[in-house]
């Protein structure tokens, strides 16, 4: 059976939640492999709306195993609150349906405080983080001072890990004019929450290996989008982890030979939350219209998303860096009624034409989009479930996107409802 990785090909908010939910009905295991609760997925199932941040999207599907991999940084207090919220909506969550990798690093209250403290500094440019501590938690992981899930099981180890972390953090906080961390209070908080988290702890790499050997279908779920990747995104306005598909292997312990197909989730236009370059951003009536029709407000922060035309150059880049085999094109219905649509096919930079976004931040900021115009359509695409339901011009738009990004369209989503999906290529096909 095929194992599928789902990644966002833009700056996040592409509609991964719905697509993962749509695919998860046919998967046996759904695994989160990076990011933290800074990413939000909204799932609409019938009359029920689920807003997930830390939990894998598969938890709302009965009979599935959901996994939080070691590539994630986990806020244990947020996780437990989210579990209770979803349980209140009638979803069964137990150690039989949810596992957390034992080597998953934890997000502590001090990480969020540091995140917000840095963003409050007026002497440096803002990155536009969510302030939830994701970046500082990844820093501690790389700095070998993280507290991981397995550390909660032994008091002596936990105390040693806290002391090592505070040696760094208290010095850093002093430089920012912040009070030192209350060591005893932090240890007490972790000791109190430990048994509630440890009941979900497991050697995820081993479980996934056994599932794969048994022929089970595994769906790997990413957060954010590839343009926020720490290496291949618009640095420094990026997240603190690798977002591209290769991280699915490192972030779960599966191994790269366990990945059979990569599905790139791609919005039919472009959005971005927070700071950073955005070549096709629209600050006119068209941008306002896209935002209003697409309900473009962040699931996690509630911040208004910046909106712009589809950027084929950026998506072509992310399809290459993630090895995307096909894309799921979402929110096509938001474009209904536009007389003319534009697609970015290149950039003009200092008098030269480029077919990719350069790496240097100053060049990214100066790159001007080169547009190709295409006629829009007046009929609705909302709720379409087959090619026959789409206006001819909408099909032409989809086909032109395929040509420009050098990657086929595998799915087309035409509303938040999971059944309003046109299947072109089955990602799970052997």
CSV table of C-alpha atoms in Angstrom, one decimal:
chain,number,residue,atom,x,y,z
A,1,UNK,CA,0.0,0.0,0.0
A,2,UNK,CA,1.2,3.5,-0.7
A,3,UNK,CA,2.2,5.9,2.0
A,4,UNK,CA,1.5,9.6,1.3
A,5,UNK,CA,3.1,12.8,2.5
A,6,UNK,CA,0.9,15.9,2.5
A,7,UNK,CA,2.7,19.3,2.4
A,8,UNK,CA,1.6,22.9,1.7
A,9,UNK,CA,3.3,24.4,-1.3
A,10,UNK,CA,2.8,28.0,-0.4
A,11,UNK,CA,2.9,30.0,2.9
A,12,UNK,CA,0.5,27.7,4.7
A,13,UNK,CA,-3.3,28.0,5.0
A,14,UNK,CA,-3.7,26.1,1.7
A,15,UNK,CA,-6.5,23.9,3.1
A,16,UNK,CA,-4.4,20.9,4.3
A,17,UNK,CA,-6.9,20.1,7.0
A,18,UNK,CA,-9.8,19.3,4.7
A,19,UNK,CA,-7.5,17.3,2.3
A,20,UNK,CA,-5.9,15.3,5.1
A,21,UNK,CA,-9.3,14.6,6.5
A,22,UNK,CA,-10.5,13.5,3.1
A,23,UNK,CA,-7.5,11.2,2.7
A,24,UNK,CA,-7.5,10.0,6.3
A,25,UNK,CA,-10.7,8.0,5.8
A,26,UNK,CA,-8.7,5.7,3.6
A,27,UNK,CA,-5.5,5.7,5.7
A,28,UNK,CA,-4.8,3.6,8.8
A,29,UNK,CA,-2.3,5.9,10.4
A,30,UNK,CA,-2.1,9.7,10.3
A,31,UNK,CA,1.3,11.2,11.5
A,32,UNK,CA,2.3,14.8,12.2
A,33,UNK,CA,6.0,15.2,11.4
A,34,UNK,CA,6.9,18.9,12.2
A,35,UNK,CA,5.8,22.2,13.6
A,36,UNK,CA,3.8,23.0,16.7
A,37,UNK,CA,0.5,24.5,17.7
A,38,UNK,CA,1.3,27.6,15.7
A,39,UNK,CA,-0.4,25.9,12.7
A,40,UNK,CA,-4.2,25.5,12.6
A,41,UNK,CA,-6.4,23.2,10.6
A,42,UNK,CA,-10.1,23.6,10.2
A,43,UNK,CA,-12.1,20.5,9.4
A,44,UNK,CA,-15.8,20.7,8.3
A,45,UNK,CA,-17.6,17.4,8.6
A,46,UNK,CA,-21.4,17.7,8.1
A,47,UNK,CA,-22.5,20.3,10.7
A,48,UNK,CA,-19.4,19.9,12.9
A,49,UNK,CA,-16.4,22.2,12.7
A,50,UNK,CA,-13.2,21.1,14.3
A,51,UNK,CA,-10.3,23.5,14.8
A,52,UNK,CA,-7.1,21.6,15.4
A,53,UNK,CA,-3.6,22.9,16.2
A,54,UNK,CA,-1.5,20.2,17.9
A,55,UNK,CA,-3.6,17.1,17.1
A,56,UNK,CA,-3.3,15.3,13.8
A,57,UNK,CA,-6.3,15.8,11.5
A,58,UNK,CA,-7.0,12.1,11.6
A,59,UNK,CA,-8.3,12.2,15.2
A,60,UNK,CA,-11.8,13.0,14.1
A,61,UNK,CA,-12.0,9.8,12.1
A,62,UNK,CA,-12.9,6.7,14.1
A,63,UNK,CA,-10.7,3.6,13.9
A,64,UNK,CA,-7.5,5.5,13.0
A,65,UNK,CA,-4.2,5.8,14.8
A,66,UNK,CA,-3.0,9.4,15.1
A,67,UNK,CA,0.7,10.0,15.8
A,68,UNK,CA,2.6,13.1,16.9
A,69,UNK,CA,6.2,12.5,15.6
A,70,UNK,CA,9.5,13.6,17.1
A,71,UNK,CA,9.8,16.4,14.5
A,72,UNK,CA,7.0,18.2,16.3
A,73,UNK,CA,7.5,20.5,19.3
A,74,UNK,CA,4.7,19.9,21.7
A,75,UNK,CA,3.1,22.2,24.2
A,76,UNK,CA,1.7,19.6,26.7
A,77,UNK,CA,-0.8,21.9,28.3
A,78,UNK,CA,-2.2,23.1,25.0
A,79,UNK,CA,-2.5,19.5,23.8
A,80,UNK,CA,-4.5,18.4,26.8
A,81,UNK,CA,-6.8,21.3,26.5
A,82,UNK,CA,-7.3,20.5,22.8
A,83,UNK,CA,-8.0,16.9,23.6
A,84,UNK,CA,-10.7,17.9,26.0
A,85,UNK,CA,-12.2,20.4,23.5
A,86,UNK,CA,-12.4,17.7,20.8
A,87,UNK,CA,-13.7,15.1,23.2
A,88,UNK,CA,-16.5,17.5,24.1
A,89,UNK,CA,-17.5,17.4,20.4
A,90,UNK,CA,-17.9,13.7,20.6
A,91,UNK,CA,-14.5,12.5,19.4
A,92,UNK,CA,-12.9,9.5,21.2
A,93,UNK,CA,-9.3,10.1,22.0
A,94,UNK,CA,-7.3,7.6,24.0
A,95,UNK,CA,-3.8,5.9,24.0
A,96,UNK,CA,-5.4,3.5,21.5
A,97,UNK,CA,-6.0,6.3,19.0
A,98,UNK,CA,-3.2,8.8,19.8
A,99,UNK,CA,0.5,8.2,20.3
A,100,UNK,CA,3.3,10.8,21.0
A,101,UNK,CA,6.9,9.9,20.1
A,102,UNK,CA,9.0,9.6,23.3
A,103,UNK,CA,11.7,11.8,21.8
A,104,UNK,CA,9.3,14.7,21.1
A,105,UNK,CA,10.6,18.0,22.6
A,106,UNK,CA,8.3,20.0,24.8
A,107,UNK,CA,7.3,23.6,24.5
A,108,UNK,CA,7.5,25.2,28.0
A,109,UNK,CA,5.9,28.4,29.3
A,110,UNK,CA,9.3,30.0,29.2
A,111,UNK,CA,9.5,29.4,25.4
A,112,UNK,CA,6.4,31.5,24.8
A,113,UNK,CA,7.6,34.2,27.1
A,114,UNK,CA,10.9,34.4,25.2
A,115,UNK,CA,9.1,34.4,21.8
A,116,UNK,CA,6.9,37.3,22.8
A,117,UNK,CA,9.7,39.1,24.5
A,118,UNK,CA,11.8,39.1,21.4
A,119,UNK,CA,9.0,40.3,19.2
A,120,UNK,CA,8.4,43.2,21.6
A,121,UNK,CA,11.9,44.5,21.0
A,122,UNK,CA,11.7,47.6,18.9
A,123,UNK,CA,15.3,47.6,17.9
A,124,UNK,CA,15.0,44.7,15.5
A,125,UNK,CA,12.6,43.9,12.6
A,126,UNK,CA,9.7,41.6,13.6
A,127,UNK,CA,9.6,38.1,12.1
A,128,UNK,CA,5.9,37.8,12.7
A,129,UNK,CA,5.8,34.8,14.9
A,130,UNK,CA,2.6,33.6,16.6
A,131,UNK,CA,4.4,34.1,20.0
A,132,UNK,CA,3.6,30.5,21.1
A,133,UNK,CA,7.2,29.4,21.7
A,134,UNK,CA,7.8,27.2,18.7
A,135,UNK,CA,11.1,28.9,17.6
A,136,UNK,CA,12.7,28.9,21.1
A,137,UNK,CA,11.7,25.3,21.6
A,138,UNK,CA,13.4,24.2,18.4
A,139,UNK,CA,16.5,26.3,19.5
A,140,UNK,CA,16.6,24.2,22.7
A,141,UNK,CA,16.3,21.0,20.7
A,142,UNK,CA,19.3,21.9,18.5
A,143,UNK,CA,21.2,23.3,21.6
A,144,UNK,CA,20.7,19.9,23.3
A,145,UNK,CA,18.9,21.4,26.3
A,146,UNK,CA,15.3,20.4,25.4
A,147,UNK,CA,13.1,18.5,27.8
A,148,UNK,CA,11.6,15.6,25.9
A,149,UNK,CA,8.5,13.5,26.6
A,150,UNK,CA,10.6,10.6,27.9
A,151,UNK,CA,12.3,12.8,30.4
A,152,UNK,CA,9.0,13.2,32.2
A,153,UNK,CA,9.1,9.6,33.4
A,154,UNK,CA,12.2,10.1,35.7
A,155,UNK,CA,12.3,12.9,38.3
A,156,UNK,CA,16.1,13.1,38.5
A,157,UNK,CA,16.4,13.3,34.7
A,158,UNK,CA,13.7,15.9,34.6
A,159,UNK,CA,15.3,18.1,37.2
A,160,UNK,CA,18.7,17.9,35.4
A,161,UNK,CA,17.1,18.9,32.1
A,162,UNK,CA,15.3,21.8,33.7
A,163,UNK,CA,18.6,23.1,35.3
A,164,UNK,CA,20.4,22.8,32.0
A,165,UNK,CA,17.7,24.7,30.2
A,166,UNK,CA,17.5,27.5,32.8
A,167,UNK,CA,21.3,28.0,32.8
A,168,UNK,CA,20.7,29.3,29.2
A,169,UNK,CA,17.3,30.9,29.5
A,170,UNK,CA,17.9,32.9,32.6
A,171,UNK,CA,21.0,34.5,31.1
A,172,UNK,CA,19.0,35.3,28.0
A,173,UNK,CA,16.1,36.7,29.9
A,174,UNK,CA,18.4,38.9,31.9
A,175,UNK,CA,19.6,40.4,28.7
A,176,UNK,CA,16.0,41.1,27.6
A,177,UNK,CA,15.1,42.6,31.0
A,178,UNK,CA,12.9,39.7,32.0
A,179,UNK,CA,12.6,38.1,35.4
A,180,UNK,CA,14.3,34.7,35.9
A,181,UNK,CA,12.2,31.6,35.6
A,182,UNK,CA,10.8,30.2,38.8
A,183,UNK,CA,12.6,26.8,38.8
A,184,UNK,CA,10.5,25.1,41.5
A,185,UNK,CA,7.3,26.2,39.9
A,186,UNK,CA,8.3,24.9,36.5
A,187,UNK,CA,9.4,21.5,37.9
A,188,UNK,CA,6.0,21.3,39.8
A,189,UNK,CA,4.1,22.1,36.6
A,190,UNK,CA,5.9,19.4,34.7
A,191,UNK,CA,5.6,16.8,37.4
A,192,UNK,CA,1.9,17.4,37.6
A,193,UNK,CA,1.3,17.1,33.9
A,194,UNK,CA,3.7,14.1,33.3
A,195,UNK,CA,1.4,11.2,33.9
A,196,UNK,CA,-1.3,12.8,31.6
A,197,UNK,CA,1.2,13.0,28.7
A,198,UNK,CA,3.1,9.8,29.4
A,199,UNK,CA,0.0,7.6,28.9
A,200,UNK,CA,0.3,8.5,25.2
A,201,UNK,CA,4.1,8.1,24.9
A,202,UNK,CA,5.4,5.4,22.5
A,203,UNK,CA,8.4,4.5,20.4
A,204,UNK,CA,6.7,5.9,17.3
A,205,UNK,CA,9.5,4.9,14.9
A,206,UNK,CA,8.9,1.2,15.9
A,207,UNK,CA,5.1,1.4,15.7
A,208,UNK,CA,5.3,2.9,12.2
A,209,UNK,CA,7.8,0.3,11.0
A,210,UNK,CA,5.4,-2.5,12.2
A,211,UNK,CA,2.4,-0.8,10.6
A,212,UNK,CA,4.3,-0.5,7.3
A,213,UNK,CA,5.4,-4.2,7.5
A,214,UNK,CA,1.8,-5.1,8.0
A,215,UNK,CA,0.8,-3.3,4.8
A,216,UNK,CA,-1.0,-0.4,6.5
A,217,UNK,CA,-1.5,2.9,4.8
A,218,UNK,CA,0.3,5.8,6.5
A,219,UNK,CA,-0.5,9.5,5.9
A,220,UNK,CA,2.1,12.0,6.9
A,221,UNK,CA,0.7,15.4,7.7
A,222,UNK,CA,2.8,18.6,7.6
A,223,UNK,CA,2.0,22.0,9.1
A,224,UNK,CA,2.6,25.5,7.6
A,225,UNK,CA,3.8,25.6,4.0
A,226,UNK,CA,7.0,24.9,2.2
A,227,UNK,CA,7.7,28.6,1.7
A,228,UNK,CA,8.0,28.8,5.5
A,229,UNK,CA,10.7,26.1,5.5
A,230,UNK,CA,13.7,27.1,7.6
A,231,UNK,CA,16.1,26.3,4.7
A,232,UNK,CA,14.0,26.8,1.5
A,233,UNK,CA,11.5,29.4,2.7
A,234,UNK,CA,11.7,33.2,2.5
A,235,UNK,CA,14.2,33.4,5.4
A,236,UNK,CA,14.2,34.9,8.0
A,237,UNK,CA,10.4,35.2,7.7
A,238,UNK,CA,9.9,31.5,8.1
A,239,UNK,CA,9.1,28.9,10.7
A,240,UNK,CA,11.7,27.1,12.8
A,241,UNK,CA,11.5,23.7,11.3
A,242,UNK,CA,11.8,21.9,7.9
A,243,UNK,CA,8.4,21.9,6.3
A,244,UNK,CA,9.3,20.2,3.0
A,245,UNK,CA,8.3,16.5,2.4
A,246,UNK,CA,11.8,15.1,3.3
A,247,UNK,CA,11.1,16.0,6.9
A,248,UNK,CA,8.4,13.4,7.1
A,249,UNK,CA,11.1,10.7,7.3
A,250,UNK,CA,13.3,12.5,9.9
A,251,UNK,CA,10.3,13.8,11.9
A,252,UNK,CA,8.8,10.3,12.5
A,253,UNK,CA,11.6,7.9,12.1
A,254,UNK,CA,10.0,6.1,9.2
A,255,UNK,CA,12.9,6.3,6.8
A,256,UNK,CA,12.8,7.8,3.3
A,257,UNK,CA,12.1,4.5,1.6
A,258,UNK,CA,8.7,4.5,3.4
A,259,UNK,CA,7.4,7.5,1.4
A,260,UNK,CA,5.7,6.6,-1.8
A,261,UNK,CA,3.9,9.7,-2.9
A,262,UNK,CA,3.9,13.4,-2.1
A,263,UNK,CA,0.7,15.5,-2.4
A,264,UNK,CA,1.2,19.2,-2.5
A,265,UNK,CA,-1.7,21.3,-1.2
A,266,UNK,CA,-2.0,24.4,-3.3
A,267,UNK,CA,-4.5,27.3,-3.1
A,268,UNK,CA,-5.9,28.6,-6.4
A,269,UNK,CA,-4.5,32.0,-5.4
A,270,UNK,CA,-1.9,33.0,-2.8
A,271,UNK,CA,-2.1,34.1,0.8
A,272,UNK,CA,0.4,34.9,3.6
A,273,UNK,CA,0.1,35.7,7.3
A,274,UNK,CA,2.6,37.9,9.0
A,275,UNK,CA,5.8,39.6,7.7
A,276,UNK,CA,8.0,38.8,4.7
A,277,UNK,CA,8.1,39.2,0.9
A,278,UNK,CA,5.1,38.5,-1.2
A,279,UNK,CA,5.6,39.3,-4.9
A,280,UNK,CA,2.0,38.9,-6.0
A,281,UNK,CA,0.3,40.6,-3.0
A,282,UNK,CA,-2.7,42.7,-3.9
A,283,UNK,CA,-3.5,45.8,-1.9
A,284,UNK,CA,-6.5,46.8,-4.1
A,285,UNK,CA,-10.1,45.8,-4.5
A,286,UNK,CA,-9.2,42.4,-6.0
A,287,UNK,CA,-7.1,41.6,-2.9
A,288,UNK,CA,-9.9,42.6,-0.6
A,289,UNK,CA,-12.4,40.5,-2.6
A,290,UNK,CA,-10.2,37.4,-2.4
A,291,UNK,CA,-9.8,37.9,1.4
A,292,UNK,CA,-13.5,38.4,2.0
A,293,UNK,CA,-14.7,35.5,-0.3
A,294,UNK,CA,-12.0,33.2,1.0
A,295,UNK,CA,-12.6,34.0,4.7
A,296,UNK,CA,-8.9,34.6,5.0
A,297,UNK,CA,-8.3,34.9,8.7
A,298,UNK,CA,-5.7,32.7,10.4
A,299,UNK,CA,-7.1,29.6,12.3
A,300,UNK,CA,-4.5,30.1,15.0
A,301,UNK,CA,-4.1,33.8,15.4
A,302,UNK,CA,-7.2,35.3,13.8
A,303,UNK,CA,-4.9,37.6,11.8
A,304,UNK,CA,-6.1,38.8,8.5
A,305,UNK,CA,-4.2,37.1,5.7
A,306,UNK,CA,-2.5,39.0,2.9
A,307,UNK,CA,-3.9,38.0,-0.5
A,308,UNK,CA,-2.6,37.9,-4.1
A,309,UNK,CA,-2.7,36.2,-7.4
A,310,UNK,CA,-1.5,32.7,-8.0
A,311,UNK,CA,2.4,32.5,-8.2
A,312,UNK,CA,3.3,29.6,-10.4
A,313,UNK,CA,7.1,30.2,-10.0
A,314,UNK,CA,6.9,29.7,-6.2
A,315,UNK,CA,4.8,26.6,-6.5
A,316,UNK,CA,7.1,25.2,-9.1
A,317,UNK,CA,10.0,25.7,-6.7
A,318,UNK,CA,8.2,24.0,-3.8
A,319,UNK,CA,7.1,21.1,-6.0
A,320,UNK,CA,10.8,20.5,-6.8
A,321,UNK,CA,12.1,20.8,-3.3
A,322,UNK,CA,9.4,18.5,-1.9
A,323,UNK,CA,9.3,16.0,-4.8
A,324,UNK,CA,5.6,16.6,-5.2
A,325,UNK,CA,3.9,14.0,-7.4
A,326,UNK,CA,0.6,15.9,-7.7
A,327,UNK,CA,-1.2,18.8,-6.2
A,328,UNK,CA,-4.5,19.3,-4.6
A,329,UNK,CA,-5.9,22.6,-5.8
A,330,UNK,CA,-8.1,24.2,-3.2
A,331,UNK,CA,-10.5,27.2,-3.0
A,332,UNK,CA,-11.1,27.3,-6.7
A,333,UNK,CA,-14.6,28.6,-6.0
A,334,UNK,CA,-13.2,31.8,-4.5
A,335,UNK,CA,-12.2,32.9,-8.0
A,336,UNK,CA,-15.8,32.6,-9.3
A,337,UNK,CA,-17.0,35.8,-10.9
A,338,UNK,CA,-13.6,37.5,-11.7
A,339,UNK,CA,-13.6,38.8,-15.2
A,340,UNK,CA,-9.8,38.4,-15.5
A,341,UNK,CA,-7.3,36.4,-13.5
A,342,UNK,CA,-3.6,36.8,-13.3
A,343,UNK,CA,-0.9,34.2,-12.8
A,344,UNK,CA,2.7,35.0,-12.0
A,345,UNK,CA,5.0,33.3,-14.5
A,346,UNK,CA,8.3,35.0,-13.6
A,347,UNK,CA,10.0,38.0,-11.9
A,348,UNK,CA,11.7,41.1,-13.0
A,349,UNK,CA,14.7,42.0,-10.9
A,350,UNK,CA,17.1,44.8,-11.7
A,351,UNK,CA,16.2,44.6,-15.4
A,352,UNK,CA,16.6,40.8,-15.7
A,353,UNK,CA,13.9,38.2,-15.9
A,354,UNK,CA,14.0,35.2,-13.5
A,355,UNK,CA,11.9,32.0,-13.4
A,356,UNK,CA,12.5,31.5,-9.7
A,357,UNK,CA,12.5,33.6,-6.5
A,358,UNK,CA,16.1,34.3,-5.5
A,359,UNK,CA,17.5,33.4,-2.1
A,360,UNK,CA,18.8,36.8,-0.9
A,361,UNK,CA,16.2,38.6,1.2
A,362,UNK,CA,16.9,42.0,-0.4
A,363,UNK,CA,16.4,40.5,-3.9
A,364,UNK,CA,13.2,38.8,-2.8
A,365,UNK,CA,11.8,42.2,-1.6
A,366,UNK,CA,12.7,43.8,-4.9
A,367,UNK,CA,11.4,41.1,-7.3
A,368,UNK,CA,8.4,42.2,-9.3
A,369,UNK,CA,5.9,39.7,-10.7
A,370,UNK,CA,5.6,39.1,-14.4
A,371,UNK,CA,1.9,38.2,-15.1
A,372,UNK,CA,0.0,36.2,-17.6
A,373,UNK,CA,-3.7,37.1,-17.8
A,374,UNK,CA,-6.4,34.5,-18.3
A,375,UNK,CA,-10.2,35.0,-18.7
A,376,UNK,CA,-12.2,34.3,-15.6
A,377,UNK,CA,-15.7,32.6,-15.4
A,378,UNK,CA,-19.1,33.7,-14.3
A,379,UNK,CA,-20.6,30.4,-13.4
A,380,UNK,CA,-20.0,28.9,-10.0
A,381,UNK,CA,-17.5,26.1,-9.2
A,382,UNK,CA,-18.7,25.8,-5.6
A,383,UNK,CA,-19.6,22.2,-4.7
A,384,UNK,CA,-18.4,20.7,-8.0
A,385,UNK,CA,-17.5,17.0,-7.7
A,386,UNK,CA,-16.5,16.2,-11.3
A,387,UNK,CA,-14.9,17.9,-14.3
A,388,UNK,CA,-18.3,18.1,-15.9
A,389,UNK,CA,-19.5,20.4,-13.1
A,390,UNK,CA,-16.8,23.0,-13.8
A,391,UNK,CA,-17.1,25.9,-16.2
A,392,UNK,CA,-14.9,25.4,-19.3
A,393,UNK,CA,-12.8,28.4,-18.4
A,394,UNK,CA,-12.2,27.1,-14.9
A,395,UNK,CA,-10.9,23.9,-16.4
A,396,UNK,CA,-8.6,26.0,-18.6
A,397,UNK,CA,-7.3,27.8,-15.5
A,398,UNK,CA,-6.5,24.5,-13.8
A,399,UNK,CA,-4.8,23.1,-16.9
A,400,UNK,CA,-2.6,26.2,-17.3
A,401,UNK,CA,-1.5,25.9,-13.7
A,402,UNK,CA,-0.5,22.3,-14.3
A,403,UNK,CA,1.7,23.5,-17.2
A,404,UNK,CA,3.3,26.3,-15.4
A,405,UNK,CA,4.2,24.4,-12.2
A,406,UNK,CA,5.3,21.3,-14.1
A,407,UNK,CA,3.2,19.1,-11.9
A,408,UNK,CA,-0.2,17.4,-12.4
A,409,UNK,CA,-3.4,18.3,-10.5
A,410,UNK,CA,-4.4,15.2,-8.5
A,411,UNK,CA,-7.4,16.7,-6.6
A,412,UNK,CA,-9.5,19.8,-6.9
A,413,UNK,CA,-11.4,21.1,-3.9
A,414,UNK,CA,-14.4,23.4,-4.5
A,415,UNK,CA,-15.6,24.1,-0.9
A,416,UNK,CA,-14.7,23.3,2.7
A,417,UNK,CA,-17.0,20.3,2.6
A,418,UNK,CA,-15.0,17.1,2.4
A,419,UNK,CA,-17.2,15.6,-0.4
A,420,UNK,CA,-16.9,18.6,-2.6
A,421,UNK,CA,-13.7,17.2,-4.2
A,422,UNK,CA,-12.8,16.2,-7.7
A,423,UNK,CA,-10.5,13.2,-7.7
A,424,UNK,CA,-8.2,13.1,-10.7
A,425,UNK,CA,-5.4,10.8,-9.5
A,426,UNK,CA,-5.6,8.6,-6.4
A,427,UNK,CA,-2.6,9.4,-4.1
A,428,UNK,CA,-3.0,6.0,-2.4
A,429,UNK,CA,-2.8,4.0,-5.6
A,430,UNK,CA,0.0,1.5,-5.7
